[in-house]
Amino acid sequence: MFAAYAARIAPDDPLSGLELGERPEPEARPGWSVVTVKAASLNHHDLWSLRGVGLPAEKLPMILGCDAAGVDEDGNEVVLHSVIGQTGHGVGPKEPRSILTEHYQGSFAQKVAVPTWNLLPKPAGLSFEEAACLPTAWLTAYRMLFTNAGVKPGDTVLVQGAGGGVATALIVLGKAAGLRVWATSRDEAKGARAVELGADAWFPSGARLPERVDAVMETVGAATWSHSIKSLRPGGTLVISGATSGPNPPAAELTRIFFLELKVVGSTMGTKEELGQLLSFCQTTGVRPVIDSVLPLAEAREGFARMEKGDVFGKIVLKP
């Protein structure tokens, strides 16, 4: 079957390790299902895998892709929950939690195998392309806002770095939940698009805000860390789920954190139950993922290159 896979680990030139070509079809095994992939979406996790983060060389070649929607062996339309080993279903109770492609072949292919427990019904109101955007970026955003941030309708939330998949999800979900959403961006066009999505205002990255916010959603990391801490009201919460600009900010802002009693909460992906809640939220509210573009799987390299450059607004979807 045709697939996009990591053939080599290249920390400084990740795309040089990406190959497109034939790979073996997944084999059925007890407790697992083989899904015919109808759509899959790109994540920064896929670029990190090509750099060797979470993907050791001995696991190569590894088909990339942790998000997908498709059809199982019984003809059911399904969405993949991409956290494997969370409960022991299909892998044994002692296997540690991992994201698909860290140990098992991924979804950038015509077929993918996952534990049957990891499949959820796709709501009829969502297209395969829309559903494929949800399991990583949108689930991450859902958990950040509704599990870890402690916000309530009417609160003000700052989303750093408008444009990425998680950031656009945070804007759309936050607005639908009755939050006042502010966003930052280095790019005026992306800031304007954030407002079109529902953000109440956008500001240049690092700009002083009109007032301090109740919570900051941080996925950028080093480049925006100090601004995030300084933007919080006393007792406010910073939720961090990524560090695309690097993990080591020039200043940790420890004095401000303890003096203002700020909360810093780490957030990673989400549970199967939260993914089910997110699917229901989209179905009942009419909220839909922001799709930057849909590409044939054969053009996956173009999608990877655009994501690496940051030349996206929303999710890039691949179709086998």
Tab-separated table of C-alpha atoms in Angstrom:
chain	number	residue	atom	x	y	z
A	1	MET	CA	0.000	0.000	0.000
A	2	PHE	CA	1.106	3.597	-0.604
A	3	ALA	CA	2.315	5.460	2.486
A	4	ALA	CA	4.344	8.422	3.762
A	5	TYR	CA	6.972	7.177	6.188
A	6	ALA	CA	10.100	8.063	8.115
A	7	ALA	CA	13.014	6.234	6.533
A	8	ARG	CA	15.794	8.085	8.354
A	9	ILE	CA	16.178	10.289	11.423
A	10	ALA	CA	17.451	13.764	10.496
A	11	PRO	CA	17.317	16.245	13.413
A	12	ASP	CA	18.539	19.223	11.347
A	13	ASP	CA	16.796	18.432	8.056
A	14	PRO	CA	13.686	16.415	8.946
A	15	LEU	CA	12.185	16.345	5.458
A	16	SER	CA	15.252	14.506	4.142
A	17	GLY	CA	14.098	11.479	6.121
A	18	LEU	CA	10.581	11.469	4.646
A	19	GLU	CA	9.862	8.875	1.946
A	20	LEU	CA	6.745	8.197	-0.133
A	21	GLY	CA	6.222	4.687	-1.460
A	22	GLU	CA	4.970	1.177	-0.867
A	23	ARG	CA	4.799	-0.334	2.614
A	24	PRO	CA	3.259	-3.623	3.852
A	25	GLU	CA	-0.420	-3.561	4.750
A	26	PRO	CA	-1.188	-3.939	8.465
A	27	GLU	CA	-2.056	-7.425	9.658
A	28	ALA	CA	-5.095	-8.170	11.772
A	29	ARG	CA	-4.407	-9.287	15.343
A	30	PRO	CA	-6.612	-10.062	18.343
A	31	GLY	CA	-8.142	-6.972	19.898
A	32	TRP	CA	-7.132	-4.736	16.972
A	33	SER	CA	-9.002	-3.377	13.951
A	34	VAL	CA	-7.751	-2.497	10.486
A	35	VAL	CA	-9.216	0.801	9.272
A	36	THR	CA	-9.353	1.944	5.661
A	37	VAL	CA	-8.158	5.530	5.903
A	38	LYS	CA	-10.379	8.129	4.242
A	39	ALA	CA	-8.533	11.186	5.588
A	40	ALA	CA	-5.594	11.906	7.892
A	41	SER	CA	-4.168	15.180	9.178
A	42	LEU	CA	-0.670	16.521	9.756
A	43	ASN	CA	0.669	17.509	13.167
A	44	HIS	CA	3.950	18.931	14.430
A	45	HIS	CA	4.349	15.535	16.085
A	46	ASP	CA	5.088	14.150	12.608
A	47	LEU	CA	7.938	16.624	12.119
A	48	TRP	CA	9.321	15.849	15.569
A	49	SER	CA	9.238	12.155	14.678
A	50	LEU	CA	11.406	12.832	11.632
A	51	ARG	CA	13.847	14.577	13.979
A	52	GLY	CA	13.951	11.485	16.171
A	53	VAL	CA	11.923	12.865	19.082
A	54	GLY	CA	9.886	9.961	20.456
A	55	LEU	CA	10.855	7.777	17.496
A	56	PRO	CA	14.056	5.754	17.935
A	57	ALA	CA	16.018	4.734	14.842
A	58	GLU	CA	15.466	1.035	15.557
A	59	LYS	CA	11.726	1.529	14.902
A	60	LEU	CA	12.317	2.669	11.305
A	61	PRO	CA	10.846	2.589	8.759
A	62	MET	CA	7.776	4.069	10.453
A	63	ILE	CA	4.629	5.189	8.655
A	64	LEU	CA	3.838	8.637	10.042
A	65	GLY	CA	0.469	10.113	10.981
A	66	CYS	CA	-1.432	9.815	14.247
A	67	ASP	CA	-4.792	11.295	13.198
A	68	ALA	CA	-7.290	9.630	10.886
A	69	ALA	CA	-10.912	8.928	10.106
A	70	GLY	CA	-12.047	6.018	8.002
A	71	VAL	CA	-14.050	2.813	7.783
A	72	ASP	CA	-13.462	-0.328	9.855
A	73	GLU	CA	-13.794	-3.959	8.705
A	74	ASP	CA	-17.523	-3.935	9.500
A	75	GLY	CA	-18.230	-0.829	7.441
A	76	ASN	CA	-18.524	1.535	10.407
A	77	GLU	CA	-17.332	5.126	9.957
A	78	VAL	CA	-14.832	5.739	12.750
A	79	VAL	CA	-12.369	8.237	14.226
A	80	LEU	CA	-9.049	7.113	15.738
A	81	HIS	CA	-8.030	7.982	19.279
A	82	SER	CA	-4.276	8.065	18.794
A	83	VAL	CA	-3.053	7.469	22.359
A	84	ILE	CA	-2.028	3.809	22.556
A	85	GLY	CA	-1.606	1.929	25.823
A	86	GLN	CA	-3.654	4.341	27.874
A	87	THR	CA	-5.684	1.552	29.486
A	88	GLY	CA	-3.995	-1.635	28.342
A	89	HIS	CA	-6.630	-2.388	25.701
A	90	GLY	CA	-5.005	-4.296	22.849
A	91	VAL	CA	-1.445	-3.909	24.137
A	92	GLY	CA	-1.260	-5.319	27.658
A	93	PRO	CA	-1.677	-3.503	30.988
A	94	LYS	CA	2.012	-2.744	31.519
A	95	GLU	CA	2.721	-0.996	28.208
A	96	PRO	CA	3.346	2.739	28.799
A	97	ARG	CA	1.226	5.358	27.103
A	98	SER	CA	2.451	6.479	23.693
A	99	ILE	CA	1.179	8.297	20.632
A	100	LEU	CA	0.622	6.295	17.456
A	101	THR	CA	3.861	6.191	15.370
A	102	GLU	CA	6.084	6.152	18.448
A	103	HIS	CA	5.755	2.355	18.491
A	104	TYR	CA	3.127	1.425	15.885
A	105	GLN	CA	2.726	2.212	12.188
A	106	GLY	CA	0.665	5.334	11.536
A	107	SER	CA	-2.190	6.669	9.442
A	108	PHE	CA	-0.480	8.267	6.419
A	109	ALA	CA	-1.360	5.194	4.401
A	110	GLN	CA	-4.297	3.462	2.781
A	111	LYS	CA	-4.843	1.360	5.927
A	112	VAL	CA	-3.904	1.558	9.594
A	113	ALA	CA	-4.260	-0.891	12.503
A	114	VAL	CA	-5.132	0.242	16.034
A	115	PRO	CA	-6.628	-1.382	19.133
A	116	THR	CA	-10.373	-1.696	18.583
A	117	TRP	CA	-10.883	0.196	21.878
A	118	ASN	CA	-9.280	3.240	20.201
A	119	LEU	CA	-12.089	3.633	17.666
A	120	LEU	CA	-15.007	6.019	18.159
A	121	PRO	CA	-18.046	6.404	15.904
A	122	LYS	CA	-17.738	9.311	13.482
A	123	PRO	CA	-20.725	11.653	13.825
A	124	ALA	CA	-22.765	11.767	10.645
A	125	GLY	CA	-22.554	15.557	10.567
A	126	LEU	CA	-18.764	15.565	10.266
A	127	SER	CA	-16.949	14.835	7.021
A	128	PHE	CA	-13.994	12.438	7.050
A	129	GLU	CA	-11.698	15.428	6.481
A	130	GLU	CA	-13.151	17.321	9.449
A	131	ALA	CA	-13.130	14.295	11.742
A	132	ALA	CA	-9.492	13.549	10.893
A	133	CYS	CA	-8.462	16.939	12.314
A	134	LEU	CA	-9.792	16.265	15.805
A	135	PRO	CA	-7.788	13.508	17.576
A	136	THR	CA	-4.558	15.441	18.232
A	137	ALA	CA	-4.687	19.232	17.785
A	138	TRP	CA	-8.367	19.736	18.557
A	139	LEU	CA	-8.374	17.200	21.388
A	140	THR	CA	-5.312	18.932	22.840
A	141	ALA	CA	-7.140	22.269	22.689
A	142	TYR	CA	-10.299	20.793	24.224
A	143	ARG	CA	-8.369	19.393	27.204
A	144	MET	CA	-6.387	22.608	27.636
A	145	LEU	CA	-9.529	24.728	27.849
A	146	PHE	CA	-12.118	22.555	29.523
A	147	THR	CA	-10.074	20.226	31.744
A	148	ASN	CA	-6.934	22.138	32.703
A	149	ALA	CA	-7.523	25.891	32.407
A	150	GLY	CA	-10.340	26.183	34.956
A	151	VAL	CA	-12.077	28.898	32.908
A	152	LYS	CA	-15.771	29.648	32.736
A	153	PRO	CA	-17.988	31.558	30.285
A	154	GLY	CA	-17.126	35.258	30.348
A	155	ASP	CA	-13.465	34.729	31.276
A	156	THR	CA	-10.719	36.121	29.048
A	157	VAL	CA	-8.256	33.695	27.457
A	158	LEU	CA	-5.121	34.582	25.504
A	159	VAL	CA	-4.101	32.208	22.693
A	160	GLN	CA	-0.457	32.576	21.687
A	161	GLY	CA	0.553	32.099	18.056
A	162	ALA	CA	-2.638	32.215	15.986
A	163	GLY	CA	-2.447	30.029	12.901
A	164	GLY	CA	-1.373	26.601	14.097
A	165	GLY	CA	-3.768	23.697	14.444
A	166	VAL	CA	-4.032	23.845	18.245
A	167	ALA	CA	-4.273	27.648	18.293
A	168	THR	CA	-7.095	27.793	15.750
A	169	ALA	CA	-8.922	25.064	17.684
A	170	LEU	CA	-8.550	27.040	20.921
A	171	ILE	CA	-10.050	30.132	19.291
A	172	VAL	CA	-13.049	28.316	17.816
A	173	LEU	CA	-13.764	26.166	20.883
A	174	GLY	CA	-13.248	29.039	23.303
A	175	LYS	CA	-15.616	31.328	21.458
A	176	ALA	CA	-18.259	28.599	21.182
A	177	ALA	CA	-18.011	28.080	24.960
A	178	GLY	CA	-18.679	31.745	25.785
A	179	LEU	CA	-15.123	32.880	26.528
A	180	ARG	CA	-13.617	36.202	25.511
A	181	VAL	CA	-10.731	35.113	23.299
A	182	TRP	CA	-7.663	37.182	22.441
A	183	ALA	CA	-4.943	35.950	20.112
A	184	THR	CA	-1.414	36.953	19.200
A	185	SER	CA	0.492	36.596	15.949
A	186	ARG	CA	3.616	37.880	14.234
A	187	ASP	CA	1.600	37.985	11.004
A	188	GLU	CA	-1.095	40.633	10.495
A	189	ALA	CA	-2.995	38.435	8.030
A	190	LYS	CA	-3.117	35.554	10.514
A	191	GLY	CA	-4.260	37.929	13.236
A	192	ALA	CA	-7.079	39.159	11.018
A	193	ARG	CA	-8.097	35.580	10.250
A	194	ALA	CA	-8.135	34.798	13.956
A	195	VAL	CA	-10.725	37.549	14.399
A	196	GLU	CA	-12.728	36.117	11.508
A	197	LEU	CA	-12.725	32.763	13.334
A	198	GLY	CA	-14.186	34.371	16.442
A	199	ALA	CA	-11.339	35.925	18.396
A	200	ASP	CA	-12.491	39.160	20.037
A	201	ALA	CA	-9.161	40.839	19.262
A	202	TRP	CA	-5.642	40.071	18.106
A	203	PHE	CA	-2.345	41.658	19.101
A	204	PRO	CA	1.190	41.514	17.705
A	205	SER	CA	3.326	38.912	19.470
A	206	GLY	CA	4.726	40.365	22.676
A	207	ALA	CA	2.454	43.421	22.688
A	208	ARG	CA	1.152	44.840	25.959
A	209	LEU	CA	-2.475	43.819	26.434
A	210	PRO	CA	-5.310	46.158	27.504
A	211	GLU	CA	-5.715	44.122	30.699
A	212	ARG	CA	-4.455	40.916	32.209
A	213	VAL	CA	-6.209	37.681	31.327
A	214	ASP	CA	-7.619	34.771	33.299
A	215	ALA	CA	-5.716	32.112	31.363
A	216	VAL	CA	-3.079	31.808	28.642
A	217	MET	CA	-2.948	28.931	26.184
A	218	GLU	CA	0.714	28.355	25.347
A	219	THR	CA	1.993	26.161	22.507
A	220	VAL	CA	4.826	28.339	21.187
A	221	GLY	CA	7.245	27.942	24.090
A	222	ALA	CA	10.459	29.935	24.508
A	223	ALA	CA	9.546	32.820	22.203
A	224	THR	CA	6.324	33.738	24.035
A	225	TRP	CA	6.888	32.391	27.565
A	226	SER	CA	7.700	35.694	29.291
A	227	HIS	CA	4.823	37.450	27.560
A	228	SER	CA	2.459	34.663	28.641
A	229	ILE	CA	3.486	34.931	32.298
A	230	LYS	CA	3.298	38.747	32.287
A	231	SER	CA	-0.154	38.679	30.679
A	232	LEU	CA	-1.801	36.733	33.514
A	233	ARG	CA	-3.830	38.275	36.311
A	234	PRO	CA	-2.881	37.295	39.877
A	235	GLY	CA	-3.944	33.683	40.391
A	236	GLY	CA	-4.290	33.106	36.657
A	237	THR	CA	-3.440	29.897	34.827
A	238	LEU	CA	-0.998	29.183	32.031
A	239	VAL	CA	-1.664	25.896	30.219
A	240	ILE	CA	1.215	24.652	28.075
A	241	SER	CA	0.979	21.803	25.585
A	242	GLY	CA	3.896	22.479	23.265
A	243	ALA	CA	7.057	24.430	22.569
A	244	THR	CA	7.386	24.830	18.814
A	245	SER	CA	9.913	27.683	19.225
A	246	GLY	CA	12.017	25.711	21.706
A	247	PRO	CA	11.779	24.510	25.325
A	248	ASN	CA	14.213	26.901	27.026
A	249	PRO	CA	12.946	30.475	27.538
A	250	PRO	CA	15.558	33.135	28.338
A	251	ALA	CA	13.883	33.763	31.719
A	252	ALA	CA	11.749	31.379	33.769
A	253	GLU	CA	9.865	34.254	35.471
A	254	LEU	CA	9.894	32.323	38.761
A	255	THR	CA	9.554	35.404	40.964
A	256	ARG	CA	6.424	36.544	39.142
A	257	ILE	CA	4.975	33.021	39.219
A	258	PHE	CA	5.239	32.587	42.989
A	259	PHE	CA	4.542	36.208	43.979
A	260	LEU	CA	1.330	36.376	41.909
A	261	GLU	CA	0.432	32.770	42.741
A	262	LEU	CA	0.168	31.838	39.085
A	263	LYS	CA	-0.629	28.289	38.037
A	264	VAL	CA	1.420	26.567	35.306
A	265	VAL	CA	-0.283	23.417	34.058
A	266	GLY	CA	1.128	20.935	31.575
A	267	SER	CA	-1.344	19.368	29.155
A	268	THR	CA	-0.798	16.474	26.766
A	269	MET	CA	-3.335	15.233	24.227
A	270	GLY	CA	-6.530	13.999	25.891
A	271	THR	CA	-8.486	10.899	26.845
A	272	LYS	CA	-10.792	8.810	24.691
A	273	GLU	CA	-13.688	10.130	26.775
A	274	GLU	CA	-12.668	13.722	26.044
A	275	LEU	CA	-12.441	12.923	22.324
A	276	GLY	CA	-15.976	11.582	22.498
A	277	GLN	CA	-17.075	14.797	24.227
A	278	LEU	CA	-15.322	16.858	21.550
A	279	LEU	CA	-17.074	14.926	18.771
A	280	SER	CA	-20.415	15.546	20.474
A	281	PHE	CA	-19.558	19.231	20.991
A	282	CYS	CA	-18.888	19.639	17.270
A	283	GLN	CA	-22.028	17.739	16.331
A	284	THR	CA	-24.354	19.710	18.593
A	285	THR	CA	-22.895	23.224	18.217
A	286	GLY	CA	-22.001	23.153	14.530
A	287	VAL	CA	-18.350	23.933	15.341
A	288	ARG	CA	-16.049	22.557	12.664
A	289	PRO	CA	-12.260	22.230	12.439
A	290	VAL	CA	-10.414	24.884	10.458
A	291	ILE	CA	-8.893	23.197	7.409
A	292	ASP	CA	-6.020	24.961	5.695
A	293	SER	CA	-5.905	22.608	2.697
A	294	VAL	CA	-6.605	19.054	1.543
A	295	LEU	CA	-3.819	17.292	-0.360
A	296	PRO	CA	-3.470	13.862	-1.930
A	297	LEU	CA	-1.208	11.611	0.132
A	298	ALA	CA	1.163	11.579	-2.832
A	299	GLU	CA	1.765	15.314	-2.166
A	300	ALA	CA	2.497	14.832	1.543
A	301	ARG	CA	5.970	16.365	1.185
A	302	GLU	CA	4.389	19.710	0.220
A	303	GLY	CA	2.237	19.618	3.351
A	304	PHE	CA	5.215	18.794	5.572
A	305	ALA	CA	7.247	21.629	4.029
A	306	ARG	CA	4.484	24.189	4.586
A	307	MET	CA	3.989	23.092	8.174
A	308	GLU	CA	7.735	23.297	8.853
A	309	LYS	CA	7.772	26.880	7.522
A	310	GLY	CA	4.674	27.831	9.532
A	311	ASP	CA	2.860	28.627	6.296
A	312	VAL	CA	-0.499	27.284	7.468
A	313	PHE	CA	-3.717	28.458	9.063
A	314	GLY	CA	-5.556	25.481	10.469
A	315	LYS	CA	-5.023	21.830	9.606
A	316	ILE	CA	-3.486	20.218	6.528
A	317	VAL	CA	-5.401	17.072	5.575
A	318	LEU	CA	-4.020	14.198	3.487
A	319	LYS	CA	-6.234	11.832	1.493
A	320	PRO	CA	-4.895	8.409	0.397
